[in-house]
Amino acid sequence: MSSVNGNQEESSTRDSTTGDILDSSVGSHADTLLKRMQHFVDNQQLCDVVLIAGIDGKRVSVHRLVLSASSEYFLAMFAGSLRESKEHEVTLGEVHGDALQLLVQHCYTGSIELHEDNVKMLLATAKMLQLTSAVAACCNFLARQLHPSNCLGFAFLAEQYSCTELLRVAQAYTCQHFMEVCHDQEFFQLNADQLGKLLSDDELNGPTEEDVFHTMMSWVRHDAPTREQHIPELLAKVRLPLLQPLFIVDHVENVCNASNECQQLLFEAFKWHLLPPERRSLIAATERTKPRKHICCGLLAVGGTDESLKGVTTIESYCPHLNKWTTWKQTIEYRCKLGAAVMNNKLILVGGYHERQVLNSVESLDLNTMACVPLNPMRTARCNVSVAVLGGHLYAVGGNGDDGSILKTVERWDPIARTWSYLSSMCTGRTCPGVAVLDLRLYAIGGSLGNRSMESYDPQTNYVSLMSAARSSPGVGLFGRCSYAIGGSLGNRSMESYDPQTNKWSLRAPMNRSNGEVGVTVANGFIYALGGLCDGYHTKTVERYDPTTDTWTVICSLAVERYGIGCALLGDRLIAVGGSNGNSPLNDVEEYDLVRNVWNQLAPMSVPRVRPHVFNIPNIIPPPPAP
């Protein structure tokens, strides 16, 4: 039973002329009037028009006033200059008598009894008669009955009668339960346009894009002689570049035949796979290269330091369609200040610091099998090292050596030869630099520079001797009446790029504001630097680097000021994870909408982290184990 009531609260007013109290119980008064009118209708008293159902000829006596107050359709009919305004009997074509009777009762009572066998008929009639409250009641009823066996039919019904909210709910339900819907008979009754719209939906929820392709082909084979002609237009809705190359060869090529449209789609997919990840951003992005939200990759947050400056040992995974972080696994070894990268579905852990020792060890965790194996150690022990993958090789950039020095050396791991080799050193030493790969070049951005200087402060003269500099984590001391600041790290706005063809580093335009501990990622051919330190203070500035013009541009700022941010690209959004506000580590997570130029808050991590390593992982990675 669905009902719409319009009763109002009771109110009392005083007649200023006579001084009497006039009780006006508006709600009960309206109920009484409607009940009396309903009684008149039931007994066919005082009715001024008879409605005749065009389908079965059923006659319903009513009051024009009540119908006109309930519906714009009847208001235009009875209060205007139409012929029906003067007629005693009005025939309503395409209306069934039982539906007409129930909807007339709804005008008098505000209630209507709905069942699975009458709701569709009532919806069609109520929509025609512009009884908006009855339409809303029917839509709400249908929304509560959604099931994989009927959601496509309900969506078609909602589209037919322009019920936008029911259409939205039915489409969302269809996408969410896609793998169940595609096995129901309703699915095979879709036409090519309807299936194309469904396959185009970014919300489509399937285990993999391979399943989406198989579903499309099952629809085609249901009536192959008439449906094979639609393969090119439907294949364009499948995100072929996201399919594995072997799958394309085994399953997709043999259905393409000689179609020019299909061949172009295959060429796009193979080109996407032939290019290394760092060059894919040069290709014009299409819907086919963008993972669906539910099939979309997730994130892994690895390492980082906690409030006590100890290494965080847990790995957390983020599910974008649940907006939820889950503890995924313990790290391989208790260590902090390590470098990390994902390479060929393996998590590579590089260097770090453990028990007062800087490490050169390297380990590989297979994200599919969870098997962990050691790799050959680096030639230099490094902590606070940054790691990136370029051209199938792993690069370890800068960091701190075992004597505390800030390194400008760079090493490269060859996974075929399984060896580390030195490359040309950077122009300057950097610890915790941001690293990025763009246009077949490796970029080292910001980081902290070593600082051997010492300055003293005399409180009597209020004078600072030697040079004055912003310092991160300096040594401080007191001797006599003077305070001393010794060493520490200086902020660094500089950026340099490495060309593997020439084995040379070249300076590029420096950042505008941030000068250390920035989070760095790449999207759509730009480098983004998030947060960081500016003259010793944490900032929420975000800058974007354009390699074609060698310029930095300040864009929309983060919501939270912080440095030591972990960054990754998830679908078409930049994700900023963790960091520090200068006093404590944060678990804040924000996403940047590149189109709208705004930052939005996401679910926080379970564990606050400074300098976490954050990676986009494919959906073939197994989900976290159950608690």
PDB file of C-alpha atoms in Angstrom, residues 35-201:
ATOM      1  CA  LYS A  35     -14.496  11.357   3.346  1.00  0.00           C
ATOM      2  CA  ARG A  36     -17.869  13.009   2.762  1.00  0.00           C
ATOM      3  CA  MET A  37     -17.014  13.496  -0.911  1.00  0.00           C
ATOM      4  CA  GLN A  38     -15.917   9.865  -1.165  1.00  0.00           C
ATOM      5  CA  HIS A  39     -19.258   8.877   0.360  1.00  0.00           C
ATOM      6  CA  PHE A  40     -21.029  10.959  -2.293  1.00  0.00           C
ATOM      7  CA  VAL A  41     -19.023   9.264  -5.049  1.00  0.00           C
ATOM      8  CA  ASP A  42     -19.731   5.784  -3.693  1.00  0.00           C
ATOM      9  CA  ASN A  43     -23.442   6.607  -3.674  1.00  0.00           C
ATOM     10  CA  GLN A  44     -23.280   8.612  -6.917  1.00  0.00           C
ATOM     11  CA  GLN A  45     -24.579  11.761  -5.202  1.00  0.00           C
ATOM     12  CA  LEU A  46     -23.882  15.347  -6.294  1.00  0.00           C
ATOM     13  CA  CYS A  47     -21.461  14.081  -8.981  1.00  0.00           C
ATOM     14  CA  ASP A  48     -21.216  16.400 -11.960  1.00  0.00           C
ATOM     15  CA  VAL A  49     -19.364  14.285 -14.548  1.00  0.00           C
ATOM     16  CA  VAL A  50     -19.002  10.636 -15.541  1.00  0.00           C
ATOM     17  CA  LEU A  51     -15.638   9.327 -16.762  1.00  0.00           C
ATOM     18  CA  ILE A  52     -15.799   6.424 -19.206  1.00  0.00           C
ATOM     19  CA  ALA A  53     -12.780   4.128 -19.628  1.00  0.00           C
ATOM     20  CA  GLY A  54     -12.026   3.850 -23.332  1.00  0.00           C
ATOM     21  CA  ILE A  55     -10.740   0.249 -23.171  1.00  0.00           C
ATOM     22  CA  ASP A  56     -13.620  -1.529 -21.410  1.00  0.00           C
ATOM     23  CA  GLY A  57     -16.316   1.183 -21.111  1.00  0.00           C
ATOM     24  CA  LYS A  58     -16.369   1.218 -17.303  1.00  0.00           C
ATOM     25  CA  ARG A  59     -18.194   4.299 -15.939  1.00  0.00           C
ATOM     26  CA  VAL A  60     -16.978   6.260 -12.888  1.00  0.00           C
ATOM     27  CA  SER A  61     -19.016   9.167 -11.448  1.00  0.00           C
ATOM     28  CA  VAL A  62     -16.845  11.960  -9.985  1.00  0.00           C
ATOM     29  CA  HIS A  63     -16.689  15.616  -8.970  1.00  0.00           C
ATOM     30  CA  ARG A  64     -14.920  17.948 -11.358  1.00  0.00           C
ATOM     31  CA  LEU A  65     -13.642  20.054  -8.447  1.00  0.00           C
ATOM     32  CA  VAL A  66     -11.799  17.148  -6.790  1.00  0.00           C
ATOM     33  CA  LEU A  67     -10.219  15.939 -10.039  1.00  0.00           C
ATOM     34  CA  SER A  68      -9.160  19.447 -11.057  1.00  0.00           C
ATOM     35  CA  ALA A  69      -7.487  19.964  -7.685  1.00  0.00           C
ATOM     36  CA  SER A  70      -5.593  16.667  -8.094  1.00  0.00           C
ATOM     37  CA  SER A  71      -4.423  16.837 -11.686  1.00  0.00           C
ATOM     38  CA  GLU A  72      -3.270  19.451 -14.220  1.00  0.00           C
ATOM     39  CA  TYR A  73      -4.754  17.217 -16.895  1.00  0.00           C
ATOM     40  CA  PHE A  74      -8.269  17.454 -15.427  1.00  0.00           C
ATOM     41  CA  LEU A  75      -7.823  21.110 -14.550  1.00  0.00           C
ATOM     42  CA  ALA A  76      -7.156  21.916 -18.210  1.00  0.00           C
ATOM     43  CA  MET A  77     -10.090  19.713 -19.245  1.00  0.00           C
ATOM     44  CA  PHE A  78     -12.736  21.095 -16.874  1.00  0.00           C
ATOM     45  CA  ALA A  79     -11.634  24.680 -16.155  1.00  0.00           C
ATOM     46  CA  GLY A  80     -10.725  25.676 -19.695  1.00  0.00           C
ATOM     47  CA  SER A  81     -12.637  26.128 -22.909  1.00  0.00           C
ATOM     48  CA  LEU A  82     -12.410  22.509 -24.047  1.00  0.00           C
ATOM     49  CA  ARG A  83     -15.514  20.693 -25.192  1.00  0.00           C
ATOM     50  CA  GLU A  84     -15.284  18.318 -22.195  1.00  0.00           C
ATOM     51  CA  SER A  85     -15.778  21.205 -19.744  1.00  0.00           C
ATOM     52  CA  LYS A  86     -19.485  21.292 -20.670  1.00  0.00           C
ATOM     53  CA  GLU A  87     -20.154  17.600 -21.250  1.00  0.00           C
ATOM     54  CA  HIS A  88     -21.737  15.362 -18.631  1.00  0.00           C
ATOM     55  CA  GLU A  89     -19.848  12.282 -19.869  1.00  0.00           C
ATOM     56  CA  VAL A  90     -16.176  12.198 -20.890  1.00  0.00           C
ATOM     57  CA  THR A  91     -14.514   9.214 -22.543  1.00  0.00           C
ATOM     58  CA  LEU A  92     -10.825   8.653 -21.778  1.00  0.00           C
ATOM     59  CA  GLY A  93      -9.182   6.643 -24.550  1.00  0.00           C
ATOM     60  CA  GLU A  94      -6.468   4.025 -23.794  1.00  0.00           C
ATOM     61  CA  VAL A  95      -7.584   3.849 -20.147  1.00  0.00           C
ATOM     62  CA  HIS A  96      -8.545   0.645 -18.374  1.00  0.00           C
ATOM     63  CA  GLY A  97     -11.587   0.831 -16.085  1.00  0.00           C
ATOM     64  CA  ASP A  98      -9.971  -0.793 -13.023  1.00  0.00           C
ATOM     65  CA  ALA A  99      -7.019   1.611 -13.178  1.00  0.00           C
ATOM     66  CA  LEU A 100      -9.373   4.580 -13.584  1.00  0.00           C
ATOM     67  CA  GLN A 101     -11.390   3.502 -10.556  1.00  0.00           C
ATOM     68  CA  LEU A 102      -8.320   3.146  -8.315  1.00  0.00           C
ATOM     69  CA  LEU A 103      -6.837   6.473  -9.399  1.00  0.00           C
ATOM     70  CA  VAL A 104     -10.111   8.316  -8.815  1.00  0.00           C
ATOM     71  CA  GLN A 105     -10.231   6.850  -5.312  1.00  0.00           C
ATOM     72  CA  HIS A 106      -6.648   8.084  -4.856  1.00  0.00           C
ATOM     73  CA  CYS A 107      -7.793  11.635  -5.626  1.00  0.00           C
ATOM     74  CA  TYR A 108     -10.255  11.435  -2.735  1.00  0.00           C
ATOM     75  CA  THR A 109      -8.232   9.402  -0.181  1.00  0.00           C
ATOM     76  CA  GLY A 110      -4.572  10.123  -0.982  1.00  0.00           C
ATOM     77  CA  SER A 111      -3.957   6.349  -0.864  1.00  0.00           C
ATOM     78  CA  ILE A 112      -3.647   3.689  -3.517  1.00  0.00           C
ATOM     79  CA  GLU A 113      -3.239  -0.069  -3.270  1.00  0.00           C
ATOM     80  CA  LEU A 114      -0.427  -1.370  -5.469  1.00  0.00           C
ATOM     81  CA  HIS A 115       0.370  -4.939  -6.488  1.00  0.00           C
ATOM     82  CA  GLU A 116       2.817  -6.453  -8.934  1.00  0.00           C
ATOM     83  CA  ASP A 117      -0.034  -7.226 -11.347  1.00  0.00           C
ATOM     84  CA  ASN A 118      -1.495  -3.703 -11.451  1.00  0.00           C
ATOM     85  CA  VAL A 119       1.377  -1.265 -10.863  1.00  0.00           C
ATOM     86  CA  LYS A 120       2.510  -0.992 -14.501  1.00  0.00           C
ATOM     87  CA  MET A 121      -1.015  -0.302 -15.707  1.00  0.00           C
ATOM     88  CA  LEU A 122      -1.534   2.251 -12.927  1.00  0.00           C
ATOM     89  CA  LEU A 123       1.759   3.969 -13.738  1.00  0.00           C
ATOM     90  CA  ALA A 124       0.838   4.342 -17.424  1.00  0.00           C
ATOM     91  CA  THR A 125      -2.614   5.703 -16.590  1.00  0.00           C
ATOM     92  CA  ALA A 126      -1.427   8.022 -13.803  1.00  0.00           C
ATOM     93  CA  LYS A 127       1.249   9.425 -16.087  1.00  0.00           C
ATOM     94  CA  MET A 128      -1.326  10.137 -18.789  1.00  0.00           C
ATOM     95  CA  LEU A 129      -3.718  11.776 -16.325  1.00  0.00           C
ATOM     96  CA  GLN A 130      -0.846  13.737 -14.704  1.00  0.00           C
ATOM     97  CA  LEU A 131      -1.567  12.416 -11.212  1.00  0.00           C
ATOM     98  CA  THR A 132       1.939  13.112  -9.921  1.00  0.00           C
ATOM     99  CA  SER A 133       1.453  11.687  -6.427  1.00  0.00           C
ATOM    100  CA  ALA A 134       0.190   8.395  -7.880  1.00  0.00           C
ATOM    101  CA  VAL A 135       3.121   8.296 -10.339  1.00  0.00           C
ATOM    102  CA  ALA A 136       5.557   8.781  -7.459  1.00  0.00           C
ATOM    103  CA  ALA A 137       3.872   6.006  -5.468  1.00  0.00           C
ATOM    104  CA  CYS A 138       4.107   3.596  -8.438  1.00  0.00           C
ATOM    105  CA  CYS A 139       7.793   4.447  -9.034  1.00  0.00           C
ATOM    106  CA  ASN A 140       8.663   3.944  -5.369  1.00  0.00           C
ATOM    107  CA  PHE A 141       6.883   0.587  -5.401  1.00  0.00           C
ATOM    108  CA  LEU A 142       8.748  -0.556  -8.524  1.00  0.00           C
ATOM    109  CA  ALA A 143      12.101   0.604  -7.109  1.00  0.00           C
ATOM    110  CA  ARG A 144      11.539  -1.656  -4.091  1.00  0.00           C
ATOM    111  CA  GLN A 145      10.823  -4.635  -6.376  1.00  0.00           C
ATOM    112  CA  LEU A 146      14.044  -4.378  -8.441  1.00  0.00           C
ATOM    113  CA  HIS A 147      15.640  -7.741  -9.241  1.00  0.00           C
ATOM    114  CA  PRO A 148      18.110  -8.952 -11.895  1.00  0.00           C
ATOM    115  CA  SER A 149      15.172 -10.529 -13.712  1.00  0.00           C
ATOM    116  CA  ASN A 150      13.160  -7.282 -14.051  1.00  0.00           C
ATOM    117  CA  CYS A 151      15.521  -4.292 -13.759  1.00  0.00           C
ATOM    118  CA  LEU A 152      15.958  -3.947 -17.539  1.00  0.00           C
ATOM    119  CA  GLY A 153      12.197  -3.956 -18.043  1.00  0.00           C
ATOM    120  CA  PHE A 154      11.707  -1.405 -15.276  1.00  0.00           C
ATOM    121  CA  ALA A 155      14.363   0.836 -16.820  1.00  0.00           C
ATOM    122  CA  PHE A 156      12.606   0.647 -20.196  1.00  0.00           C
ATOM    123  CA  LEU A 157       9.284   1.427 -18.511  1.00  0.00           C
ATOM    124  CA  ALA A 158      10.780   4.414 -16.683  1.00  0.00           C
ATOM    125  CA  GLU A 159      12.312   5.738 -19.905  1.00  0.00           C
ATOM    126  CA  GLN A 160       9.014   5.284 -21.752  1.00  0.00           C
ATOM    127  CA  TYR A 161       7.092   7.352 -19.182  1.00  0.00           C
ATOM    128  CA  SER A 162       9.908   9.841 -18.384  1.00  0.00           C
ATOM    129  CA  CYS A 163      10.206   8.722 -14.749  1.00  0.00           C
ATOM    130  CA  THR A 164      13.738  10.036 -14.265  1.00  0.00           C
ATOM    131  CA  GLU A 165      14.316   8.876 -10.693  1.00  0.00           C
ATOM    132  CA  LEU A 166      13.084   5.334 -11.349  1.00  0.00           C
ATOM    133  CA  LEU A 167      15.232   5.251 -14.496  1.00  0.00           C
ATOM    134  CA  ARG A 168      18.305   6.297 -12.524  1.00  0.00           C
ATOM    135  CA  VAL A 169      17.701   3.702  -9.806  1.00  0.00           C
ATOM    136  CA  ALA A 170      16.965   0.905 -12.312  1.00  0.00           C
ATOM    137  CA  GLN A 171      20.074   1.688 -14.373  1.00  0.00           C
ATOM    138  CA  ALA A 172      22.261   1.784 -11.273  1.00  0.00           C
ATOM    139  CA  TYR A 173      20.821  -1.553 -10.125  1.00  0.00           C
ATOM    140  CA  THR A 174      21.403  -3.074 -13.580  1.00  0.00           C
ATOM    141  CA  CYS A 175      25.042  -1.975 -13.611  1.00  0.00           C
ATOM    142  CA  GLN A 176      25.656  -3.129 -10.041  1.00  0.00           C
ATOM    143  CA  HIS A 177      24.219  -6.622 -10.740  1.00  0.00           C
ATOM    144  CA  PHE A 178      25.423  -6.850 -14.334  1.00  0.00           C
ATOM    145  CA  MET A 179      26.793 -10.392 -14.128  1.00  0.00           C
ATOM    146  CA  GLU A 180      23.411 -11.665 -12.913  1.00  0.00           C
ATOM    147  CA  VAL A 181      21.381  -9.541 -15.306  1.00  0.00           C
ATOM    148  CA  CYS A 182      23.259 -10.786 -18.371  1.00  0.00           C
ATOM    149  CA  HIS A 183      22.077 -14.363 -17.738  1.00  0.00           C
ATOM    150  CA  ASP A 184      18.390 -13.439 -17.640  1.00  0.00           C
ATOM    151  CA  GLN A 185      16.079 -13.649 -20.622  1.00  0.00           C
ATOM    152  CA  GLU A 186      15.402  -9.873 -20.501  1.00  0.00           C
ATOM    153  CA  PHE A 187      19.057  -9.261 -21.389  1.00  0.00           C
ATOM    154  CA  PHE A 188      18.801 -11.220 -24.650  1.00  0.00           C
ATOM    155  CA  GLN A 189      15.713  -9.227 -25.633  1.00  0.00           C
ATOM    156  CA  LEU A 190      17.608  -5.931 -25.660  1.00  0.00           C
ATOM    157  CA  ASN A 191      18.153  -4.307 -29.036  1.00  0.00           C
ATOM    158  CA  ALA A 192      21.618  -3.233 -30.188  1.00  0.00           C
ATOM    159  CA  ASP A 193      21.182   0.403 -29.114  1.00  0.00           C
ATOM    160  CA  GLN A 194      20.048  -0.580 -25.619  1.00  0.00           C
ATOM    161  CA  LEU A 195      22.949  -3.006 -25.221  1.00  0.00           C
ATOM    162  CA  GLY A 196      25.377  -0.376 -26.489  1.00  0.00           C
ATOM    163  CA  LYS A 197      24.221   2.099 -23.849  1.00  0.00           C
ATOM    164  CA  LEU A 198      24.631  -0.536 -21.162  1.00  0.00           C
ATOM    165  CA  LEU A 199      28.127  -1.541 -22.303  1.00  0.00           C
ATOM    166  CA  SER A 200      29.161   2.144 -22.402  1.00  0.00           C
ATOM    167  CA  ASP A 201      28.227   2.765 -18.778  1.00  0.00           C
TER     168      ASP A 201
END
